[in-house]
């Protein structure tokens, strides 16, 4: 079955992902230093270029830019630096960068905003990363940031009225029962297994993979999950609308966000089960540096809207979703404590893998 | 300087290229038999797959489909057949197909209409083929159909009022002076030189290139050029509009279609000058088979519109272009003799090159 698809908002208007993805960009900024270190330490330029005069990079879940361009530029510079530092300046390969996302992603916007001064050959690859996207052993560096938290679909049990995982009155597992949480976990394990299998085939031996996924620190209960708390507020807006007679209860009961936020322990277990990658580095990090301008609640809601609107609209229709985000805007006071938390909590999982 | 860009009409409405490209498809159908023969005879499956377990194909100037999907599918099948016939069924490589066109091409439509049952990894590559698009020695098969007749720009002399190549009252070289024709020829030679240089770098040794370009038989004068005669009728619609006071003469004088239709001799000379490719086959062919339903004038005008509207609109604006095509529609009687000619004339240049 085709995975379900909810692209980021395309184009470049006021609700677009292009204009509302600073938060994701800041997460990349914090990560970029760590990526530089990982490339300097682990990227095997000698070994990798002995078999190919081209290095192929992929950003999986690239959306429409500009974050993907900034991230790929950073990776390229770190690689070039490594070539120079190893005395291999004359052996510098050519770079090909594959920007990949669902076929419904706005590739027209992506392509028309490619940096004109780029030092690489650009290509777009449409399709779900829960499946093969590239030929065997064709990628040297795989990157994915703020994308793998999207499951391929809503866990089926959540929609079964007779299941103990039926998620009445909630849109996510954050404040839900253990059964609901377990259904999400099991879907994530299945999806991540497929993801790692596909990448293991596509990545050359000694190739590198950097994953950034909003996640949960080990040994913290999922009810304390920061993005989950945010989703609870959005869910409460929907429940308010049910109470105001604007929306059927059943509509809310049958909706669940297909997003999951894994812990390091969980990821380590799945990487180990796959068996093709070694973990070179894994840690939870703060998504924003101390020098970043503090997020205000309105900006947070705009970001949520640009990144997640599609999945709500598909279920509830545009009118309800407009009203939901208006209500979320008015509830900004409730977001404030979460924003304070977000400046101190390590809510981003950073993972460097190497293909064995 | 960025080459000028006039994409085919995107989307899938009544003026779209998707709905108005049967003619181009028929040209591919006639060519497909010849491509099958060329692959059977010249495509070196043993040599090419000894160095890579992936075969990389590119369609340059792919537009939005469906023609590109049909053409690439045909190429793949011919390659698979060759593997089987050589007893190499177990060595079948994976295929990656790059669909390339200008960044302003409607890649969203292209990607959303990719055949779901395709047996290849698909990628889109935005950019002009008058320049590098791919890493060194990365392509095994390059295809381009009905695209290389578009020049990178209008030859500069045509816009210089003081030049003898200033093309007053005409929009093309078909019925123009020798100087105008020479200016077009010289731009084509420059562009084709750049095209061949770039492809020589990108294509692996023993790789293959198939080019289909609307062209002119050797030793036929350019005033007899079939697509040129069609353009003359469109030009005459504009001149009628000048006479009716709907359009400034200067607007017509300053407009020239950046399209050129080469002869086999001319192409042979340019391939030879480049020096990196051997000509395996070159001939003029009929673009339509005898069993194809005869083209009617209205359909022809719709096809011209889907393929060329962009270049007119950029210069004249939408309103004038709507009127021009309405007038062309009414002049359909004038197209009829051309359509009769087109069923007998060999107006398509078919070229198979091999990377030395």
XYZ file of C-alpha atoms in Angstrom:
712
model
C 0.000 0.000 0.000
C 1.179 3.512 -0.771
C 2.173 5.340 2.400
C -0.104 8.201 3.362
C 1.152 11.566 2.303
C 0.822 14.994 3.861
C 3.291 17.337 2.220
C 4.459 20.552 3.857
C 2.594 23.581 2.550
C 4.024 24.456 -0.877
C 4.478 27.800 -2.632
C 5.776 30.809 -0.725
C 2.735 32.574 0.709
C 2.229 33.437 4.379
C 1.218 29.881 5.394
C 3.940 28.193 3.318
C 6.624 25.942 4.729
C 9.164 28.090 2.857
C 8.186 31.061 5.048
C 7.485 29.047 8.216
C 10.341 26.701 8.821
C 12.848 28.751 10.820
C 12.343 26.419 13.745
C 13.369 23.437 11.651
C 16.261 25.524 10.307
C 17.459 26.356 13.802
C 17.408 22.665 14.580
C 19.653 22.172 11.553
C 21.957 24.968 12.671
C 22.549 23.330 16.015
C 23.057 20.036 14.229
C 25.375 21.454 11.581
C 28.301 21.691 13.994
C 27.748 18.076 14.959
C 27.523 17.056 11.302
C 30.792 18.840 10.594
C 32.419 16.902 13.409
C 30.933 13.615 12.219
C 32.178 14.156 8.661
C 35.619 15.218 9.874
C 35.843 12.157 12.086
C 33.908 9.426 10.258
C 33.533 10.240 6.573
C 35.988 8.027 4.774
C 36.951 10.209 1.797
C 39.844 7.991 0.727
C 37.866 4.776 0.756
C 34.729 6.232 -0.770
C 36.311 8.026 -3.701
C 38.566 5.143 -4.642
C 35.521 3.520 -6.262
C 33.735 6.567 -7.701
C 34.646 10.050 -8.877
C 31.219 11.281 -7.817
C 29.861 11.573 -4.303
C 26.101 11.179 -4.133
C 24.199 12.812 -1.302
C 20.504 12.573 -0.505
C 18.187 14.598 1.699
C 15.167 12.444 2.472
C 12.088 14.470 3.344
C 13.636 17.638 1.946
C 10.366 19.573 1.609
C 10.565 22.788 -0.435
C 13.604 24.605 0.921
C 15.376 26.700 1.977
C 16.421 24.458 4.893
C 17.462 21.592 2.643
C 19.775 23.848 0.599
C 21.424 25.201 3.731
C 21.891 21.715 5.170
C 23.300 20.205 1.968
C 25.613 23.186 1.482
C 26.941 22.644 4.989
C 27.539 18.944 4.349
C 29.375 19.693 1.101
C 31.628 22.232 2.747
C 32.478 19.805 5.531
C 33.370 17.166 2.935
C 35.516 19.564 0.928
C 37.307 20.542 4.118
C 38.038 16.907 4.826
C 39.493 16.438 1.321
C 41.788 19.410 1.845
C 42.826 18.290 5.324
C 43.740 14.852 3.972
C 45.878 16.336 1.222
C 43.367 15.165 -1.383
C 42.490 18.574 -2.843
C 43.345 17.429 -6.354
C 41.122 14.364 -6.000
C 38.020 16.389 -5.185
C 35.046 14.492 -6.609
C 31.976 15.968 -8.235
C 28.891 16.089 -6.041
C 25.367 15.097 -6.933
C 22.631 15.975 -4.465
C 19.266 14.201 -4.537
C 16.414 16.126 -2.958
C 13.765 13.582 -2.116
C 10.229 13.838 -0.822
C 6.744 12.547 -1.634
C 5.633 13.015 -5.252
C 3.059 15.507 -3.942
C 5.805 17.718 -2.500
C 6.057 21.050 -4.323
C 9.117 20.224 -6.436
C 8.386 23.174 -8.743
C 9.066 25.563 -5.865
C 12.069 23.501 -4.758
C 13.641 23.518 -8.233
C 12.975 27.175 -8.943
C 14.678 28.178 -5.691
C 17.843 26.071 -6.031
C 20.853 28.242 -5.140
C 22.250 29.463 -8.497
C 25.808 29.330 -7.167
C 25.563 25.679 -6.051
C 28.632 23.508 -6.582
C 26.711 20.310 -7.161
C 24.427 18.616 -9.664
C 20.883 18.713 -8.329
C 18.176 16.129 -8.814
C 14.742 15.556 -7.306
C 13.518 12.115 -6.318
C 9.777 11.673 -5.765
C 8.572 8.921 -3.461
C 8.255 7.713 0.121
C 11.398 6.876 2.068
C 9.451 3.924 3.452
C 10.550 2.030 0.376
C 13.393 2.002 -2.152
C 14.186 5.284 -3.868
C 17.695 4.753 -5.256
C 19.722 2.023 -6.977
C 21.837 -0.371 -4.942
C 24.979 1.061 -3.345
C 24.542 4.428 -5.012
C 24.556 6.857 -2.075
C 27.566 8.025 -0.064
C 25.788 10.289 2.390
C 22.158 10.198 3.485
C 20.574 12.969 5.513
C 17.112 13.332 6.950
C 15.976 16.043 9.322
C 12.547 16.491 10.893
C 10.920 13.940 8.610
C 11.166 10.472 10.147
C 8.730 11.395 12.923
C 6.016 11.009 10.250
C 4.759 7.437 10.240
C 3.772 5.794 6.964
C 0.202 5.657 8.262
C -1.976 5.854 11.350
C -1.637 2.594 13.334
C -4.692 0.550 12.378
C -5.764 -0.343 15.925
C -6.388 3.327 16.648
C -9.294 3.325 14.230
C -10.869 0.124 15.511
C -13.735 0.940 17.899
C -13.376 -2.493 19.448
C -9.677 -2.182 20.115
C -8.300 -1.038 23.437
C -6.126 1.270 21.372
C -9.177 3.148 20.028
C -8.188 6.735 20.715
C -11.407 8.478 21.695
C -11.305 12.265 22.063
C -7.571 12.539 21.387
C -5.480 13.085 18.275
C -2.183 11.618 19.462
C -0.648 9.313 22.048
C 0.772 12.036 24.272
C -2.011 12.047 26.854
C -3.504 8.707 25.814
C -3.502 5.187 27.250
C -0.579 2.783 27.215
C -2.386 0.749 24.500
C -2.530 3.748 22.203
C 1.132 4.449 22.817
C 2.032 0.815 22.100
C 0.142 0.889 18.804
C 2.181 3.929 17.764
C 5.423 2.305 18.906
C 4.729 -0.799 16.928
C 3.967 1.199 13.762
C 7.177 3.170 14.223
C 9.222 -0.005 14.600
C 7.732 -1.412 11.418
C 8.325 1.831 9.473
C 11.846 2.380 10.759
C 12.669 -1.235 9.915
C 11.581 -0.644 6.307
C 13.479 2.653 6.199
C 16.718 1.101 7.438
C 16.398 -1.911 5.111
C 15.961 0.344 2.082
C 18.838 2.638 3.061
C 21.105 -0.323 3.790
C 20.644 -1.414 0.176
C 21.128 2.071 -1.246
C 24.126 3.202 0.797
C 27.643 2.165 -0.191
C 29.778 0.348 2.349
C 31.455 2.966 4.595
C 28.780 5.460 3.527
C 27.289 7.682 6.195
C 23.795 8.526 7.362
C 22.811 11.448 9.594
C 19.299 11.429 11.025
C 17.685 14.190 13.041
C 14.343 13.242 14.549
C 12.292 15.043 17.183
C 12.449 12.533 20.001
C 12.113 11.699 23.657
C 14.934 11.336 26.155
C 15.411 7.851 27.556
C 13.437 7.130 30.693
C 11.110 10.081 30.313
C 7.473 9.082 30.098
C 5.758 9.809 26.812
C 3.186 11.986 28.543
C 6.002 14.490 29.072
C 6.847 14.580 25.385
C 7.185 18.203 24.316
C 5.759 17.965 20.779
C 3.040 15.752 22.259
C 2.013 18.494 24.676
C 1.751 20.877 21.744
C -0.453 18.407 19.894
C -2.648 18.100 22.995
C -3.417 21.805 22.766
C -4.393 21.445 19.099
C -6.517 18.446 20.064
C -8.207 20.499 22.782
C -9.161 23.092 20.153
C -10.966 20.352 18.243
C -12.706 19.137 21.391
C -13.796 22.731 22.110
C -15.303 22.803 18.640
C -17.173 19.572 19.333
C -18.536 21.128 22.520
C -19.543 24.231 20.599
C -21.461 22.030 18.163
C -19.181 22.890 15.247
C -17.788 19.414 14.767
C -18.910 15.810 15.301
C -17.291 13.897 18.145
C -16.806 10.967 15.755
C -14.666 13.142 13.494
C -12.216 13.756 16.325
C -12.315 10.145 17.517
C -11.388 8.885 14.071
C -8.476 11.271 13.637
C -4.948 10.528 14.833
C -1.743 12.268 13.909
C 0.662 9.765 12.330
C 3.675 11.151 14.188
C 6.011 9.383 16.569
C 8.936 10.654 18.590
C 11.442 7.913 19.395
C 13.971 7.632 22.219
C 17.690 6.901 21.746
C 17.333 3.435 23.314
C 14.537 2.611 20.885
C 16.523 3.781 17.875
C 19.609 1.879 18.999
C 17.561 -1.302 19.219
C 16.146 -0.831 15.693
C 19.544 -0.034 14.170
C 20.913 -3.109 15.876
C 18.053 -5.261 14.616
C 18.716 -4.082 11.039
C 22.370 -5.007 11.456
C 23.859 -3.081 8.498
C 24.873 0.138 10.255
C 27.155 0.979 13.134
C 26.178 3.832 15.450
C 28.958 6.409 15.364
C 27.183 8.974 17.472
C 23.789 9.270 19.087
C 22.538 11.865 21.488
C 19.630 14.021 22.395
C 20.212 17.698 21.736
C 18.440 20.974 22.233
C 16.819 21.950 18.955
C 17.688 25.613 19.454
C 20.893 27.271 20.561
C 20.941 29.673 23.485
C 21.540 32.596 21.148
C 18.444 31.962 19.030
C 15.659 34.505 19.446
C 13.063 32.930 21.775
C 10.086 31.448 19.921
C 6.796 33.213 20.547
C 3.535 31.229 20.666
C 2.150 32.776 17.456
C 5.230 31.776 15.495
C 4.978 28.268 16.896
C 1.373 27.967 15.692
C 2.353 29.250 12.226
C 5.095 26.636 12.105
C 2.753 23.856 13.155
C 0.344 25.005 10.489
C 2.939 25.056 7.669
C 4.236 21.623 8.599
C 1.080 19.769 9.602
C -1.920 21.494 8.039
C -2.162 18.943 5.205
C -2.868 15.982 7.459
C -5.661 17.834 9.306
C -7.200 19.226 6.132
C -7.415 15.825 4.509
C -9.549 14.606 7.405
C -11.516 17.647 8.572
C -11.641 19.867 5.473
C -10.298 23.378 5.107
C -12.977 25.264 7.036
C -12.605 23.291 10.270
C -8.824 23.487 10.060
C -8.895 27.265 9.600
C -11.041 27.506 12.738
C -8.820 25.090 14.664
C -5.690 27.137 13.991
C -7.550 30.368 14.822
C -8.447 28.838 18.180
C -4.876 27.620 18.681
C -3.728 31.168 17.997
C -6.041 32.420 20.742
C -4.764 29.759 23.153
C -1.227 31.044 22.851
C -0.996 31.517 26.615
C -1.130 27.730 26.967
C 1.838 27.328 24.658
C 4.073 29.670 26.670
C 5.187 27.190 29.338
C 5.959 24.691 26.575
C 8.156 27.226 24.860
C 10.044 27.800 28.091
C 10.495 24.058 28.408
C 11.664 23.791 24.797
C 14.598 26.079 25.449
C 15.975 23.704 28.073
C 14.756 20.263 27.020
C 16.752 18.054 24.718
C 14.004 17.095 22.317
C 15.963 16.336 19.147
C 17.542 12.958 18.497
C 20.810 13.234 16.575
C 22.162 10.062 15.052
C 25.231 9.290 12.923
C 25.322 5.870 11.286
C 27.944 4.236 9.122
C 27.190 1.503 6.613
C 29.108 -1.621 7.669
C 23.969 33.863 -19.145
C 21.017 31.604 -18.345
C 19.481 30.199 -21.509
C 16.024 31.516 -22.314
C 13.260 29.247 -21.213
C 9.840 28.552 -22.652
C 8.413 25.433 -21.065
C 5.660 23.375 -22.671
C 2.248 24.172 -21.196
C 2.016 22.446 -17.804
C -0.959 20.945 -15.975
C -3.509 18.852 -17.832
C -6.179 21.243 -19.099
C -7.295 21.559 -22.722
C -4.254 23.628 -23.804
C -1.754 21.494 -21.862
C 1.155 19.671 -23.442
C -0.038 16.544 -21.626
C -3.232 16.620 -23.683
C -1.661 17.980 -26.881
C 1.420 16.008 -27.653
C 0.151 13.050 -29.674
C 2.113 14.331 -32.638
C 5.352 14.225 -30.668
C 4.320 10.798 -29.384
C 3.749 9.498 -32.903
C 7.218 10.709 -33.797
C 8.506 8.645 -30.868
C 6.506 5.617 -31.987
C 8.101 5.652 -35.411
C 11.463 6.138 -33.741
C 10.940 3.415 -31.155
C 11.510 0.634 -33.670
C 14.735 2.304 -34.712
C 15.779 2.725 -31.086
C 15.121 -0.957 -30.457
C 17.360 -1.824 -33.397
C 20.061 0.569 -32.229
C 20.074 -0.886 -28.716
C 20.075 -4.452 -30.043
C 22.968 -3.651 -32.324
C 25.057 -1.050 -30.513
C 24.304 -1.041 -26.796
C 27.231 -2.751 -25.150
C 25.579 -4.423 -22.158
C 28.628 -6.500 -21.268
C 31.066 -3.634 -21.325
C 28.769 -1.159 -19.629
C 27.662 -3.295 -16.717
C 31.138 -4.571 -15.935
C 31.811 -1.228 -14.243
C 28.430 -0.521 -12.654
C 25.435 -2.494 -11.405
C 23.178 0.419 -12.289
C 22.350 1.732 -15.741
C 21.565 5.420 -15.775
C 19.306 6.817 -18.492
C 18.365 10.429 -19.141
C 15.630 12.063 -21.195
C 16.729 15.627 -21.908
C 13.822 17.970 -22.590
C 11.324 15.473 -21.172
C 8.503 17.984 -20.642
C 5.593 16.730 -18.517
C 4.727 13.340 -19.953
C 3.252 11.021 -21.002
C 5.590 10.805 -24.026
C 8.718 10.638 -21.902
C 7.369 7.675 -19.879
C 6.469 5.773 -23.035
C 9.863 6.447 -24.599
C 11.856 5.486 -21.505
C 9.778 2.351 -21.013
C 10.547 1.360 -24.593
C 14.281 1.909 -24.082
C 14.267 -0.161 -20.893
C 12.468 -3.039 -22.549
C 14.934 -3.016 -25.441
C 17.812 -3.122 -22.952
C 16.284 -5.971 -20.976
C 15.769 -7.875 -24.206
C 19.423 -7.425 -25.027
C 20.454 -8.766 -21.614
C 18.322 -11.860 -22.150
C 19.559 -12.383 -25.705
C 23.155 -12.255 -24.490
C 22.514 -14.807 -21.785
C 22.961 -12.142 -19.113
C 19.515 -12.396 -17.528
C 21.016 -12.966 -14.089
C 23.220 -9.893 -14.429
C 20.296 -7.544 -15.073
C 21.243 -4.181 -13.568
C 18.971 -1.758 -11.778
C 17.824 1.192 -13.848
C 17.721 4.824 -12.839
C 15.940 7.234 -15.177
C 16.592 10.962 -15.011
C 13.818 13.147 -16.423
C 15.387 16.474 -17.238
C 14.004 19.787 -18.384
C 14.191 23.462 -17.474
C 13.552 24.281 -13.811
C 10.331 26.009 -14.939
C 9.015 22.757 -16.422
C 6.016 21.433 -14.501
C 7.822 18.714 -12.543
C 4.884 18.427 -10.134
C 2.700 17.129 -12.963
C 5.544 14.947 -14.235
C 6.152 13.348 -10.823
C 2.483 12.816 -9.996
C 1.934 10.984 -13.292
C 4.930 8.624 -13.112
C 3.750 5.116 -14.062
C 3.155 3.293 -10.743
C 4.324 -0.009 -12.229
C 7.658 1.393 -13.420
C 10.699 -0.871 -13.083
C 13.184 1.937 -12.515
C 14.182 4.542 -9.977
C 12.952 7.933 -11.169
C 14.607 11.294 -10.652
C 14.039 14.783 -12.029
C 16.893 17.042 -13.075
C 16.122 20.739 -13.489
C 18.269 22.819 -15.826
C 19.184 23.600 -19.425
C 20.865 20.915 -21.511
C 23.025 23.720 -22.904
C 25.300 23.173 -19.931
C 26.300 20.405 -17.508
C 23.481 18.587 -15.735
C 25.120 15.365 -14.499
C 28.399 14.228 -12.942
C 31.247 13.020 -15.129
C 30.785 9.636 -16.813
C 27.524 8.961 -15.033
C 25.101 8.274 -17.901
C 24.828 5.123 -19.991
C 22.031 6.186 -22.311
C 20.977 9.704 -23.261
C 17.770 10.420 -25.139
C 16.303 13.644 -26.426
C 13.281 13.951 -28.675
C 11.738 17.119 -30.096
C 13.756 19.392 -27.806
C 17.066 20.274 -29.463
C 15.318 22.386 -32.104
C 14.958 24.996 -29.355
C 17.966 27.302 -29.386
C 19.356 28.643 -26.119
C 18.341 32.130 -27.273
C 17.351 34.231 -30.259
C 20.477 34.979 -32.340
C 21.528 38.496 -31.331
C 21.911 39.896 -34.844
C 18.200 39.386 -35.455
C 17.407 42.085 -32.919
C 19.916 44.600 -34.224
C 18.150 47.124 -36.453
C 21.478 47.905 -38.133
C 22.297 44.308 -38.939
C 21.492 42.752 -42.297
C 20.056 39.897 -40.253
C 17.384 42.165 -38.727
C 14.242 40.138 -39.348
C 11.581 42.704 -40.169
C 7.972 41.451 -40.435
C 8.872 37.798 -39.869
C 9.132 35.551 -36.840
C 11.486 32.894 -38.189
C 14.066 32.231 -40.900
C 11.795 30.107 -43.092
C 10.848 32.819 -45.571
C 13.601 35.236 -44.584
C 16.899 36.372 -46.096
C 20.103 34.341 -46.242
C 21.586 36.591 -43.530
C 18.774 35.740 -41.144
C 19.207 32.046 -41.874
C 22.960 32.308 -41.299
C 22.443 33.978 -37.938
C 20.214 31.072 -36.885
C 22.715 28.513 -38.209
C 25.538 30.085 -36.294
C 23.515 30.101 -33.037
C 22.606 26.445 -33.573
C 26.239 25.483 -34.109
C 27.247 27.250 -30.926
C 24.431 25.634 -28.916
C 24.937 22.146 -30.330
C 28.669 22.458 -29.618
C 27.908 23.190 -25.968
C 25.360 20.367 -25.843
C 27.789 17.800 -27.244
C 30.646 18.968 -24.997
C 28.486 18.593 -21.890
C 27.143 15.184 -22.931
C 30.631 13.954 -23.829
C 31.675 14.625 -20.230
C 28.568 13.053 -18.728
C 28.326 9.917 -20.850
C 30.435 6.845 -20.037
C 32.720 5.462 -22.721
C 30.653 3.133 -24.951
C 27.497 4.876 -23.710
C 24.830 5.685 -26.248
C 22.903 8.781 -27.251
C 19.734 8.877 -29.348
C 18.625 12.268 -30.642
C 15.412 13.002 -32.509
C 15.231 16.521 -33.896
C 12.773 18.006 -36.390
C 15.096 18.704 -39.291
C 15.633 19.414 -42.951
C 16.759 16.908 -45.562
C 20.180 17.578 -47.077
C 20.142 19.774 -50.150
C 16.627 21.039 -49.598
C 16.471 24.809 -49.290
C 15.371 26.119 -45.913
C 12.447 27.950 -47.509
C 10.903 24.505 -48.051
C 11.237 23.577 -44.395
C 7.945 22.114 -43.250
C 7.848 23.437 -39.669
C 9.071 26.745 -41.114
C 6.057 26.957 -43.398
C 3.818 26.393 -40.395
C 5.570 29.184 -38.534
C 5.075 31.448 -41.538
C 1.314 31.042 -41.180
C 1.493 31.970 -37.500
C 3.664 34.949 -38.480
C 1.092 35.989 -41.042
C -1.573 36.029 -38.315
C 0.550 38.532 -36.412
C 1.060 40.649 -39.529
C -2.730 40.612 -40.109
C -3.137 41.893 -36.575
C -0.648 44.708 -37.278
C -2.668 45.619 -40.380
C -5.859 45.570 -38.335
C -4.253 47.979 -35.871
C -4.270 45.477 -33.019
C -0.501 45.210 -32.693
C 2.564 47.397 -33.290
C 4.757 46.523 -36.246
C 7.783 46.885 -33.955
C 6.450 44.123 -31.713
C 6.507 41.697 -34.613
C 9.873 42.916 -35.908
C 11.494 42.332 -32.526
C 10.131 38.816 -32.142
C 11.867 35.718 -33.492
C 11.248 32.115 -32.645
C 14.423 30.546 -31.233
C 13.953 27.307 -33.169
C 16.259 25.705 -35.692
C 15.866 22.593 -37.813
C 19.214 21.087 -38.774
C 20.135 18.844 -41.693
C 22.005 15.517 -41.394
C 25.126 16.988 -43.038
C 25.132 19.820 -40.543
C 24.748 17.475 -37.570
C 27.463 15.166 -38.882
C 29.858 18.110 -39.090
C 29.106 19.195 -35.519
C 29.445 15.676 -34.104
C 32.729 15.372 -35.942
C 33.950 18.731 -34.636
C 33.178 17.618 -31.068
C 35.170 14.440 -31.649
C 33.921 12.344 -28.715
C 31.096 10.439 -30.414
C 30.884 8.095 -33.371
C 27.777 8.202 -35.550
C 26.189 4.746 -35.508
C 23.135 5.712 -37.481
C 21.733 8.898 -38.932
C 18.800 9.366 -41.222
C 15.802 11.489 -41.941
C 12.516 9.799 -41.212
C 8.817 10.472 -41.528
C 7.526 11.634 -38.171
C 4.282 9.692 -38.620
C 3.669 6.203 -39.812
C 1.278 5.531 -42.687
C -1.230 3.960 -40.319
C -1.489 7.030 -38.075
C -4.761 8.911 -38.275
C -4.156 11.932 -40.544
C -3.590 15.159 -38.632
C -6.311 17.749 -39.064
C -5.422 21.451 -39.107
C -7.202 22.207 -35.814
C -5.252 19.529 -34.013
C -2.039 20.887 -35.482
C -2.797 24.370 -34.139
C -3.590 22.942 -30.693
C -0.261 21.127 -30.738
C 1.629 24.245 -31.772
C -0.088 26.107 -28.979
C 0.748 23.533 -26.280
C 4.382 23.392 -27.349
C 5.146 26.992 -28.268
C 2.639 29.272 -26.547
C 5.096 30.211 -23.797
C 7.598 31.869 -26.086
C 4.911 33.997 -27.760
C 3.231 34.938 -24.494
C 6.467 36.146 -22.957
C 6.863 38.632 -25.810
C 3.316 39.591 -26.816
C 1.274 38.945 -23.662
C -1.636 36.575 -23.255
C -4.320 38.612 -25.033
C -2.436 38.943 -28.326
C -1.457 35.289 -28.249
C -5.062 34.176 -27.699
C -6.054 36.226 -30.744
C -3.151 34.924 -32.812
C -4.124 31.306 -32.195
C -7.791 32.095 -32.871
C -6.740 33.515 -36.244
C -4.523 30.515 -36.926
C -7.497 28.313 -36.173
C -9.506 30.206 -38.806
C -6.668 29.875 -41.324
C -6.800 26.128 -41.132
C -7.318 25.872 -44.903
C -3.767 27.169 -45.335
C -2.393 24.398 -43.141
C -4.019 21.627 -45.178
C -1.424 21.395 -47.966
C 1.307 21.350 -45.300
C -0.376 18.433 -43.595
C -0.471 16.562 -46.883
C 3.218 17.279 -47.308
C 3.976 16.153 -43.761
C 2.659 12.675 -44.472
C 5.251 12.177 -47.194
C 8.192 14.345 -46.185
C 10.996 13.047 -44.028
C 11.142 15.889 -41.551
C 12.597 14.168 -38.480
C 16.313 13.692 -37.977
C 17.145 10.443 -36.187
C 20.638 10.089 -34.804
C 22.394 7.349 -32.829
C 25.747 8.277 -31.302
C 28.189 6.219 -29.289
C 30.655 7.694 -26.831
C 34.168 6.864 -28.048
